[in-house]
Each structure stands twice: as C-alpha cells, then as structure tokens.
PDB file of C-alpha atoms and ligand atoms in Angstrom:
ATOM      1  CA  MET A 193      99.772 121.357  73.066  1.00  0.00           C
ATOM      2  CA  ALA A 194     101.114 123.717  75.718  1.00  0.00           C
ATOM      3  CA  LYS A 195     102.035 121.645  78.983  1.00  0.00           C
ATOM      4  CA  VAL A 196      99.137 120.774  81.185  1.00  0.00           C
ATOM      5  CA  THR A 197      99.824 121.948  85.030  1.00  0.00           C
ATOM      6  CA  ILE A 198      97.673 121.767  88.176  1.00  0.00           C
ATOM      7  CA  PRO A 199      96.629 125.606  87.783  1.00  0.00           C
ATOM      8  CA  LYS A 200      95.578 124.516  84.192  1.00  0.00           C
ATOM      9  CA  LEU A 201      93.658 121.766  85.346  1.00  0.00           C
ATOM     10  CA  LYS A 202      91.837 123.805  87.663  1.00  0.00           C
ATOM     11  CA  GLN A 203      91.168 126.576  84.994  1.00  0.00           C
ATOM     12  CA  MET A 204      89.691 124.129  82.622  1.00  0.00           C
ATOM     13  CA  LYS A 205      86.959 123.063  85.358  1.00  0.00           C
ATOM     14  CA  ALA A 206      86.227 126.958  86.198  1.00  0.00           C
ATOM     15  CA  ASP A 207      85.646 126.929  81.848  1.00  0.00           C
ATOM     16  CA  ALA A 208      83.219 123.564  81.777  1.00  0.00           C
ATOM     17  CA  GLU A 209      86.112 122.137  79.310  1.00  0.00           C
ATOM     18  CA  LYS A 210      86.084 118.196  79.762  1.00  0.00           C
ATOM     19  CA  ILE A 211      89.628 116.709  81.286  1.00  0.00           C
ATOM     20  CA  THR A 212      91.304 113.661  79.606  1.00  0.00           C
ATOM     21  CA  MET A 213      92.921 110.877  81.797  1.00  0.00           C
ATOM     22  CA  LEU A 214      94.011 107.676  80.694  1.00  0.00           C
ATOM     23  CA  THR A 215      96.333 105.192  82.119  1.00  0.00           C
ATOM     24  CA  ALA A 216      99.742 104.588  80.599  1.00  0.00           C
ATOM     25  CA  TYR A 217     102.323 101.800  82.088  1.00  0.00           C
ATOM     26  CA  ASP A 218     105.208 102.141  79.409  1.00  0.00           C
ATOM     27  CA  TYR A 219     107.293 104.668  77.002  1.00  0.00           C
ATOM     28  CA  PRO A 220     105.415 104.090  73.509  1.00  0.00           C
ATOM     29  CA  THR A 221     101.795 104.401  75.194  1.00  0.00           C
ATOM     30  CA  ALA A 222     102.718 107.560  76.784  1.00  0.00           C
ATOM     31  CA  MET A 223     104.222 108.882  73.375  1.00  0.00           C
ATOM     32  CA  LEU A 224     101.235 108.105  71.545  1.00  0.00           C
ATOM     33  CA  LEU A 225      98.801 109.434  74.503  1.00  0.00           C
ATOM     34  CA  ASP A 226     100.571 112.309  74.921  1.00  0.00           C
ATOM     35  CA  GLN A 227     100.795 113.323  70.972  1.00  0.00           C
ATOM     36  CA  ALA A 228      96.842 112.639  71.135  1.00  0.00           C
ATOM     37  CA  GLY A 229      96.977 115.493  73.941  1.00  0.00           C
ATOM     38  CA  ILE A 230      95.644 113.686  76.521  1.00  0.00           C
ATOM     39  CA  ASP A 231      95.749 115.924  79.835  1.00  0.00           C
ATOM     40  CA  ILE A 232      96.463 113.720  82.490  1.00  0.00           C
ATOM     41  CA  LEU A 233      98.483 110.098  82.135  1.00  0.00           C
ATOM     42  CA  LEU A 234      98.018 108.252  85.598  1.00  0.00           C
ATOM     43  CA  VAL A 235     100.527 105.093  85.743  1.00  0.00           C
ATOM     44  CA  GLY A 236      97.929 103.395  87.625  1.00  0.00           C
ATOM     45  CA  ASP A 237      98.188 100.367  90.084  1.00  0.00           C
ATOM     46  CA  SER A 238      96.108  98.503  87.380  1.00  0.00           C
ATOM     47  CA  LEU A 239      99.350  97.877  86.336  1.00  0.00           C
ATOM     48  CA  GLY A 240      99.440  95.241  88.222  1.00  0.00           C
ATOM     49  CA  MET A 241      96.099  93.617  86.797  1.00  0.00           C
ATOM     50  CA  VAL A 242      96.384  94.344  82.838  1.00  0.00           C
ATOM     51  CA  VAL A 243     100.227  94.182  82.751  1.00  0.00           C
ATOM     52  CA  LEU A 244     101.841  92.115  85.336  1.00  0.00           C
ATOM     53  CA  GLY A 245      98.852  89.414  85.825  1.00  0.00           C
ATOM     54  CA  TYR A 246      98.391  89.847  89.340  1.00  0.00           C
ATOM     55  CA  PRO A 247      94.561  88.982  90.144  1.00  0.00           C
ATOM     56  CA  ASN A 248      94.465  92.435  91.768  1.00  0.00           C
ATOM     57  CA  THR A 249      96.002  95.877  92.505  1.00  0.00           C
ATOM     58  CA  LEU A 250      97.229  94.942  96.039  1.00  0.00           C
ATOM     59  CA  PRO A 251     100.672  92.927  95.436  1.00  0.00           C
ATOM     60  CA  VAL A 252     101.983  95.807  93.649  1.00  0.00           C
ATOM     61  CA  THR A 253     105.354  96.778  94.847  1.00  0.00           C
ATOM     62  CA  MET A 254     106.639 100.724  94.947  1.00  0.00           C
ATOM     63  CA  GLU A 255     110.274  99.255  92.390  1.00  0.00           C
ATOM     64  CA  GLU A 256     107.351  97.957  90.244  1.00  0.00           C
ATOM     65  CA  MET A 257     105.775 101.372  89.988  1.00  0.00           C
ATOM     66  CA  LEU A 258     109.001 103.285  89.916  1.00  0.00           C
ATOM     67  CA  HIS A 259     110.012 101.186  86.777  1.00  0.00           C
ATOM     68  CA  HIS A 260     107.072 101.568  84.888  1.00  0.00           C
ATOM     69  CA  THR A 261     106.376 105.763  86.057  1.00  0.00           C
ATOM     70  CA  LYS A 262     109.823 106.648  84.343  1.00  0.00           C
ATOM     71  CA  ALA A 263     109.424 104.657  81.472  1.00  0.00           C
ATOM     72  CA  VAL A 264     106.092 106.594  81.025  1.00  0.00           C
ATOM     73  CA  CYS A 265     107.765 110.087  82.032  1.00  0.00           C
ATOM     74  CA  ARG A 266     110.230 108.956  78.928  1.00  0.00           C
ATOM     75  CA  GLY A 267     107.871 109.432  76.504  1.00  0.00           C
ATOM     76  CA  THR A 268     105.449 112.557  78.254  1.00  0.00           C
ATOM     77  CA  LYS A 269     106.390 115.686  76.790  1.00  0.00           C
ATOM     78  CA  ASP A 270     102.943 117.806  77.411  1.00  0.00           C
ATOM     79  CA  ALA A 271     100.626 115.836  79.868  1.00  0.00           C
ATOM     80  CA  LEU A 272     100.857 115.751  83.622  1.00  0.00           C
ATOM     81  CA  VAL A 273     102.319 112.353  84.499  1.00  0.00           C
ATOM     82  CA  VAL A 274     100.308 111.234  87.899  1.00  0.00           C
ATOM     83  CA  GLY A 275     102.128 107.844  89.882  1.00  0.00           C
ATOM     84  CA  ASP A 276      99.864 105.846  91.428  1.00  0.00           C
ATOM     85  CA  MET A 277     100.640 105.202  95.220  1.00  0.00           C
ATOM     86  CA  PRO A 278     100.297 101.281  95.528  1.00  0.00           C
ATOM     87  CA  PHE A 279      98.838  99.531  98.377  1.00  0.00           C
ATOM     88  CA  MET A 280     100.495  99.666 102.157  1.00  0.00           C
ATOM     89  CA  SER A 281     103.217 102.220 100.470  1.00  0.00           C
ATOM     90  CA  TYR A 282     101.241 105.002 102.147  1.00  0.00           C
ATOM     91  CA  ASN A 283      99.309 103.406 104.747  1.00  0.00           C
ATOM     92  CA  ILE A 284     101.468 102.605 108.053  1.00  0.00           C
ATOM     93  CA  SER A 285     102.809 105.784 108.827  1.00  0.00           C
ATOM     94  CA  HIS A 286     102.830 109.747 107.595  1.00  0.00           C
ATOM     95  CA  THR A 287     106.640 109.377 107.046  1.00  0.00           C
ATOM     96  CA  GLU A 288     106.649 106.128 105.120  1.00  0.00           C
ATOM     97  CA  ALA A 289     103.916 107.952 103.119  1.00  0.00           C
ATOM     98  CA  ILE A 290     106.378 111.175 102.491  1.00  0.00           C
ATOM     99  CA  LYS A 291     109.057 109.256 101.604  1.00  0.00           C
ATOM    100  CA  ASN A 292     107.435 107.102  99.071  1.00  0.00           C
ATOM    101  CA  ALA A 293     105.284 110.084  97.882  1.00  0.00           C
ATOM    102  CA  GLY A 294     108.740 111.844  97.372  1.00  0.00           C
ATOM    103  CA  ARG A 295     110.266 108.882  95.257  1.00  0.00           C
ATOM    104  CA  PHE A 296     107.302 109.026  92.750  1.00  0.00           C
ATOM    105  CA  ILE A 297     108.598 112.896  92.009  1.00  0.00           C
ATOM    106  CA  LYS A 298     112.286 112.715  92.537  1.00  0.00           C
ATOM    107  CA  GLU A 299     113.002 109.121  91.052  1.00  0.00           C
ATOM    108  CA  GLY A 300     109.603 108.582  88.902  1.00  0.00           C
ATOM    109  CA  GLY A 301     109.982 111.878  87.354  1.00  0.00           C
ATOM    110  CA  ALA A 302     106.086 112.160  88.106  1.00  0.00           C
ATOM    111  CA  ALA A 303     104.293 115.645  88.732  1.00  0.00           C
ATOM    112  CA  ALA A 304     102.093 114.324  91.478  1.00  0.00           C
ATOM    113  CA  VAL A 305     100.552 111.011  92.926  1.00  0.00           C
ATOM    114  CA  LYS A 306      97.263 109.475  93.481  1.00  0.00           C
ATOM    115  CA  LEU A 307      96.073 108.228  96.570  1.00  0.00           C
ATOM    116  CA  GLU A 308      92.900 106.151  97.476  1.00  0.00           C
ATOM    117  CA  GLY A 309      90.237 106.311 100.245  1.00  0.00           C
ATOM    118  CA  CYS A 310      88.614 109.281 102.397  1.00  0.00           C
ATOM    119  CA  GLY A 311      88.723 107.712 105.969  1.00  0.00           C
ATOM    120  CA  GLN A 312      89.900 110.081 108.217  1.00  0.00           C
ATOM    121  CA  HIS A 313      93.444 107.788 108.558  1.00  0.00           C
ATOM    122  CA  MET A 314      93.750 108.684 104.757  1.00  0.00           C
ATOM    123  CA  ILE A 315      92.726 112.113 105.244  1.00  0.00           C
ATOM    124  CA  ASP A 316      95.520 113.110 107.332  1.00  0.00           C
ATOM    125  CA  ILE A 317      97.900 110.861 105.164  1.00  0.00           C
ATOM    126  CA  THR A 318      96.775 112.850 102.246  1.00  0.00           C
ATOM    127  CA  ARG A 319      97.505 116.267 104.590  1.00  0.00           C
ATOM    128  CA  ALA A 320     100.749 115.212 105.425  1.00  0.00           C
ATOM    129  CA  ILE A 321     101.477 114.596 101.805  1.00  0.00           C
ATOM    130  CA  VAL A 322     100.560 117.933 100.609  1.00  0.00           C
ATOM    131  CA  ASP A 323     101.817 119.591 103.578  1.00  0.00           C
ATOM    132  CA  ALA A 324     105.349 117.852 102.278  1.00  0.00           C
ATOM    133  CA  GLY A 325     104.932 119.368  99.101  1.00  0.00           C
ATOM    134  CA  ILE A 326     103.783 117.423  96.779  1.00  0.00           C
ATOM    135  CA  ALA A 327     100.263 117.034  94.605  1.00  0.00           C
ATOM    136  CA  VAL A 328      97.618 114.382  95.114  1.00  0.00           C
ATOM    137  CA  MET A 329      95.002 113.129  93.531  1.00  0.00           C
ATOM    138  CA  GLY A 330      92.480 111.593  95.613  1.00  0.00           C
ATOM    139  CA  HIS A 331      90.392 108.475  94.655  1.00  0.00           C
ATOM    140  CA  ILE A 332      87.015 107.647  95.999  1.00  0.00           C
ATOM    141  CA  GLY A 333      83.778 105.423  95.331  1.00  0.00           C
ATOM    142  CA  LEU A 334      85.180 101.911  94.176  1.00  0.00           C
ATOM    143  CA  THR A 335      88.292 101.895  95.713  1.00  0.00           C
ATOM    144  CA  PRO A 336      90.103  98.898  94.173  1.00  0.00           C
ATOM    145  CA  GLN A 337      93.203  98.821  97.079  1.00  0.00           C
ATOM    146  CA  PHE A 338      89.719  98.362  99.671  1.00  0.00           C
ATOM    147  CA  ILE A 339      88.518  94.953  97.646  1.00  0.00           C
ATOM    148  CA  HIS A 340      88.387  93.008 100.380  1.00  0.00           C
ATOM    149  CA  GLN A 341      86.259  95.472 103.119  1.00  0.00           C
ATOM    150  CA  MET A 342      83.926  95.826  99.695  1.00  0.00           C
ATOM    151  CA  GLY A 343      83.748  92.230  99.482  1.00  0.00           C
ATOM    152  CA  GLY A 344      84.995  92.267  95.536  1.00  0.00           C
ATOM    153  CA  PHE A 345      84.557  95.032  92.936  1.00  0.00           C
ATOM    154  CA  ARG A 346      81.003  96.981  94.265  1.00  0.00           C
ATOM    155  CA  VAL A 347      79.214 100.040  93.086  1.00  0.00           C
ATOM    156  CA  GLN A 348      79.540 102.596  95.851  1.00  0.00           C
ATOM    157  CA  GLY A 349      77.649 105.006  97.309  1.00  0.00           C
ATOM    158  CA  LYS A 350      74.035 103.464  96.355  1.00  0.00           C
ATOM    159  CA  ASP A 351      72.194 104.193  99.582  1.00  0.00           C
ATOM    160  CA  GLN A 352      71.941 107.684 100.644  1.00  0.00           C
ATOM    161  CA  ASP A 353      73.917 107.370 103.933  1.00  0.00           C
ATOM    162  CA  GLN A 354      76.860 105.804 101.417  1.00  0.00           C
ATOM    163  CA  ALA A 355      76.391 108.957  99.166  1.00  0.00           C
ATOM    164  CA  GLN A 356      76.550 111.548 101.776  1.00  0.00           C
ATOM    165  CA  ALA A 357      79.246 109.577 103.323  1.00  0.00           C
ATOM    166  CA  LEU A 358      81.409 110.188  99.999  1.00  0.00           C
ATOM    167  CA  VAL A 359      80.121 113.690  99.723  1.00  0.00           C
ATOM    168  CA  ASP A 360      81.635 114.199 103.008  1.00  0.00           C
ATOM    169  CA  GLY A 361      84.873 112.460 102.324  1.00  0.00           C
ATOM    170  CA  ALA A 362      85.227 114.647  99.142  1.00  0.00           C
ATOM    171  CA  LYS A 363      84.925 117.876 100.720  1.00  0.00           C
ATOM    172  CA  ARG A 364      87.461 116.722 103.551  1.00  0.00           C
ATOM    173  CA  LEU A 365      90.174 115.701 101.000  1.00  0.00           C
ATOM    174  CA  GLU A 366      89.385 118.892  98.928  1.00  0.00           C
ATOM    175  CA  ASP A 367      90.300 120.715 102.420  1.00  0.00           C
ATOM    176  CA  ALA A 368      93.024 118.162 102.899  1.00  0.00           C
ATOM    177  CA  GLY A 369      94.786 120.062  99.851  1.00  0.00           C
ATOM    178  CA  ILE A 370      94.087 117.601  96.630  1.00  0.00           C
ATOM    179  CA  PHE A 371      93.865 119.036  93.437  1.00  0.00           C
ATOM    180  CA  SER A 372      91.670 116.698  91.717  1.00  0.00           C
ATOM    181  CA  LEU A 373      89.635 113.445  92.869  1.00  0.00           C
ATOM    182  CA  VAL A 374      88.876 110.244  90.925  1.00  0.00           C
ATOM    183  CA  LEU A 375      85.100 109.386  91.545  1.00  0.00           C
ATOM    184  CA  GLU A 376      85.130 105.237  90.748  1.00  0.00           C
ATOM    185  CA  GLY A 377      81.890 102.967  90.163  1.00  0.00           C
ATOM    186  CA  MET A 378      78.950 105.286  91.971  1.00  0.00           C
ATOM    187  CA  PRO A 379      75.811 106.536  90.579  1.00  0.00           C
ATOM    188  CA  ASP A 380      75.999 109.533  88.013  1.00  0.00           C
ATOM    189  CA  GLU A 381      73.564 111.455  90.263  1.00  0.00           C
ATOM    190  CA  VAL A 382      76.265 111.014  93.750  1.00  0.00           C
ATOM    191  CA  ALA A 383      79.290 111.962  91.194  1.00  0.00           C
ATOM    192  CA  SER A 384      77.719 115.165  90.130  1.00  0.00           C
ATOM    193  CA  ARG A 385      76.807 116.123  93.061  1.00  0.00           C
ATOM    194  CA  ILE A 386      80.184 116.037  94.769  1.00  0.00           C
ATOM    195  CA  THR A 387      81.619 117.756  91.613  1.00  0.00           C
ATOM    196  CA  ALA A 388      79.063 120.638  92.311  1.00  0.00           C
ATOM    197  CA  THR A 389      80.337 120.510  95.382  1.00  0.00           C
ATOM    198  CA  LEU A 390      84.278 121.054  95.068  1.00  0.00           C
ATOM    199  CA  SER A 391      86.041 124.035  93.447  1.00  0.00           C
ATOM    200  CA  ILE A 392      88.778 120.960  92.050  1.00  0.00           C
ATOM    201  CA  PRO A 393      88.293 119.028  88.857  1.00  0.00           C
ATOM    202  CA  THR A 394      86.862 115.330  89.602  1.00  0.00           C
ATOM    203  CA  ILE A 395      87.571 112.906  87.137  1.00  0.00           C
ATOM    204  CA  GLY A 396      84.943 109.961  86.837  1.00  0.00           C
ATOM    205  CA  ILE A 397      85.509 106.190  85.708  1.00  0.00           C
ATOM    206  CA  GLY A 398      82.084 104.137  86.167  1.00  0.00           C
ATOM    207  CA  ALA A 399      80.506 107.399  87.524  1.00  0.00           C
ATOM    208  CA  GLY A 400      78.436 108.947  84.894  1.00  0.00           C
ATOM    209  CA  ALA A 401      78.933 112.279  82.771  1.00  0.00           C
ATOM    210  CA  GLY A 402      78.091 115.132  85.305  1.00  0.00           C
ATOM    211  CA  CYS A 403      82.257 114.761  86.721  1.00  0.00           C
ATOM    212  CA  ASP A 404      84.459 117.205  85.196  1.00  0.00           C
ATOM    213  CA  GLY A 405      86.942 114.820  83.222  1.00  0.00           C
ATOM    214  CA  GLN A 406      86.812 110.612  82.351  1.00  0.00           C
ATOM    215  CA  VAL A 407      89.475 108.125  83.038  1.00  0.00           C
ATOM    216  CA  LEU A 408      89.601 104.823  81.510  1.00  0.00           C
ATOM    217  CA  VAL A 409      92.081 102.171  81.705  1.00  0.00           C
ATOM    218  CA  ILE A 410      93.810 102.221  78.637  1.00  0.00           C
ATOM    219  CA  HIS A 411      94.108  98.421  77.917  1.00  0.00           C
ATOM    220  CA  ASP A 412      89.820  98.708  78.558  1.00  0.00           C
ATOM    221  CA  LEU A 413      89.529 101.633  75.885  1.00  0.00           C
ATOM    222  CA  LEU A 414      91.839  99.804  73.409  1.00  0.00           C
ATOM    223  CA  GLY A 415      90.146  96.000  74.000  1.00  0.00           C
ATOM    224  CA  LEU A 416      93.680  95.107  74.854  1.00  0.00           C
ATOM    225  CA  THR A 417      92.536  92.428  78.076  1.00  0.00           C
ATOM    226  CA  GLY A 418      91.123  89.746  75.798  1.00  0.00           C
ATOM    227  CA  GLN A 419      88.059  90.071  78.459  1.00  0.00           C
ATOM    228  CA  ARG A 420      84.476  91.341  78.004  1.00  0.00           C
ATOM    229  CA  PRO A 421      84.761  94.908  79.588  1.00  0.00           C
ATOM    230  CA  PRO A 422      82.844  96.245  82.628  1.00  0.00           C
ATOM    231  CA  LYS A 423      79.721  98.188  81.663  1.00  0.00           C
ATOM    232  CA  PHE A 424      81.562 101.310  82.157  1.00  0.00           C
ATOM    233  CA  VAL A 425      83.981 100.587  79.461  1.00  0.00           C
ATOM    234  CA  LYS A 426      83.687 102.184  75.565  1.00  0.00           C
ATOM    235  CA  GLN A 427      85.986  99.835  73.764  1.00  0.00           C
ATOM    236  CA  TYR A 428      87.166 102.050  71.057  1.00  0.00           C
ATOM    237  CA  ALA A 429      88.962  99.222  69.493  1.00  0.00           C
ATOM    238  CA  ASN A 430      89.604  95.214  70.009  1.00  0.00           C
ATOM    239  CA  LEU A 431      93.753  95.355  69.713  1.00  0.00           C
ATOM    240  CA  PHE A 432      93.396  91.765  71.152  1.00  0.00           C
ATOM    241  CA  LYS A 433      91.637  90.242  68.328  1.00  0.00           C
ATOM    242  CA  ASP A 434      93.814  92.212  65.825  1.00  0.00           C
ATOM    243  CA  MET A 435      96.801  91.237  67.401  1.00  0.00           C
ATOM    244  CA  GLN A 436      95.830  87.736  67.740  1.00  0.00           C
ATOM    245  CA  GLU A 437      95.323  87.860  64.018  1.00  0.00           C
ATOM    246  CA  ALA A 438      98.531  89.177  62.956  1.00  0.00           C
ATOM    247  CA  ILE A 439     100.390  86.895  65.148  1.00  0.00           C
ATOM    248  CA  GLY A 440      98.486  84.145  63.620  1.00  0.00           C
ATOM    249  CA  ALA A 441      99.393  85.262  59.700  1.00  0.00           C
ATOM    250  CA  PHE A 442     102.783  85.099  61.148  1.00  0.00           C
ATOM    251  CA  LYS A 443     102.976  82.059  62.157  1.00  0.00           C
ATOM    252  CA  ARG A 444     101.384  80.418  58.686  1.00  0.00           C
ATOM    253  CA  GLU A 445     103.111  82.178  56.563  1.00  0.00           C
ATOM    254  CA  VAL A 446     106.646  81.606  58.540  1.00  0.00           C
ATOM    255  CA  GLN A 447     105.677  77.645  58.644  1.00  0.00           C
ATOM    256  CA  SER A 448     104.276  78.098  55.023  1.00  0.00           C
ATOM    257  CA  GLY A 449     107.466  79.652  53.446  1.00  0.00           C
ATOM    258  CA  ALA A 450     105.538  82.591  52.423  1.00  0.00           C
ATOM    259  CA  PHE A 451     107.343  84.976  54.686  1.00  0.00           C
ATOM    260  CA  PRO A 452     110.074  86.433  54.404  1.00  0.00           C
ATOM    261  CA  THR A 453     109.902  87.183  50.587  1.00  0.00           C
ATOM    262  CA  LYS A 454     112.945  88.811  48.394  1.00  0.00           C
ATOM    263  CA  GLU A 455     111.277  92.329  49.847  1.00  0.00           C
ATOM    264  CA  TYR A 456     112.685  91.428  53.466  1.00  0.00           C
ATOM    265  CA  THR A 457     116.041  89.993  52.508  1.00  0.00           C
ATOM    266  CA  TYR A 458     119.236  91.793  52.080  1.00  0.00           C
TER     267      TYR A 458
HETATM  268  O1  KIV B 901      95.072 102.108  88.690  1.00  0.00           O
HETATM  269  C1  KIV B 901      94.338 102.626  88.008  1.00  0.00           C
HETATM  270  O2  KIV B 901      94.348 102.625  86.531  1.00  0.00           O
HETATM  271  C2  KIV B 901      93.573 103.665  88.314  1.00  0.00           C
HETATM  272  C3  KIV B 901      92.262 104.580  87.322  1.00  0.00           C
HETATM  273  C4  KIV B 901      91.068 103.332  87.119  1.00  0.00           C
HETATM  274  C5  KIV B 901      91.753 105.487  88.107  1.00  0.00           C
HETATM  275  O3  KIV B 901      93.113 104.157  89.884  1.00  0.00           O
END
C-alpha cells in the first residue's frame, strides 16, 4: 500500500472511496493494522479505558499518550497516525495547546492530532493549532471528554436544534482548517447531513453508514474488553474468550505436567 496522506484522504472522499480508521495503542497492533491496509491509526485517548483501566478518558496524561504514540509509530509504515490530545492538554490556552500538539508530532512521530468539541473556544484553539502548522482532526457529537456535561455517554443531536448546532459546528471547524472530522454517537441523518455539507472527509462511530469512513476502538472490534459492546459496535472476533481458553489450557497443562513435553525442551 502507498503512504496515506491528508491529500489522499481528501481524494478518497471525492472518489467516494470509504476510509478505514481503527485505534491502536501499541507496536504489534499498529503493525497488524498497517499491514491490513487500514488508512488511519488513531492513538485514541480511549487508551485510558481499554488499556490503562481508568473509568473514563479524563485522567489520561500527555506522557501516557506520547508513550503509546511512539510505539504505534514504530509499528507503522503506510497508515496516517493521529494522536488524540488528552483532556486539558489543549483546553487552557492557545500556547499550551500548540505546544502539546507539537509534542505529538516532534516526540510522538504522529502526522496529526485530534481534539474534541465545536464550541467557539475549541474552534479558536483548533484554528491556532492549524495556523501553527499542525494538521488537526476534529471530533464532535458524543465527545467522551465532555462526559459530565453530557450526563454520560449519550447520543447527541437528537432534536432539531441540537442537530443544527452540530451541522453549524462542523462547518465552523472546517473553516478553521481541520482535514477530517470524527462524528460520534449521533443519528445517521445528522451525520449524513454533515458529510454532505463538508468537503473534508467525515469518519463515523455510532453515526450510521452515511459518513465517508468508519472508526472503531480495536478492543471492541476484536472482543477484547470482556464486556457487552455498545449497539454501534460489530464484534468481529471474541479474543477475550479465546485468550481465557488459552490461558486456562496453559494452567491445566502445567499443573498436570502435560506442558512442557520433549518437543518444547532443549
Ligand atoms: O479515543 C478514541 O478512541 C476516539 C475514537 C472513538 C474516535 O476518540
């Protein structure tokens, strides 16, 4: 596969070619996804929940994100790596936002950063980061860093006013210079409207089939969480169960003496 670039992603939208994005947090997963031809690897701050065991994404730090972004970049050849800016790493001032976004590129090796929200403050910050020369992916709808304001992980844009606010916010983010926009947890008609309005590609998660591409958390797709997935997740495997079985077999065989046999002995 040829290297995925931001102009290529824009061309994919123009050609109605669907974009694939998955989260990755480590070197072997990045290699697998890259070799499978996934277009974008997102080092999501979902890291906090699926890898680090936090209850939500709010405690995730810059250092944690950079540590995992570096590992993902080491495993990636062709995909575009996007680093997710953690809560409070971009919210306080333009200077701090630019500095932290720059760390994802200079230290992490990512090609772009992602940040959540489309209120005026976030739009101004987005513009400042873009103006500093850093590519930004937006993220609107169900934005997990706003979990307390939303009252939980709730679908957004269900009434007309909320839906219109999302369409307007998406347009303002495009005008601020983002190269792509994640649409999470919203009715499919709203996501389709936004996708038709923008010239940049939209990537949906729980936002229906009308987006220019789709993203899932890799642990959800592979069934690695050991929990019932949300409605929008298609679980393509149940690795949690497979791993439980493998680990159980190891324990039984060590206890019974069935492992190691001569075959596994020097
Ligand atoms: O952190 C993450 O994994 C994300 C995706 C769900 C889009 O932001």
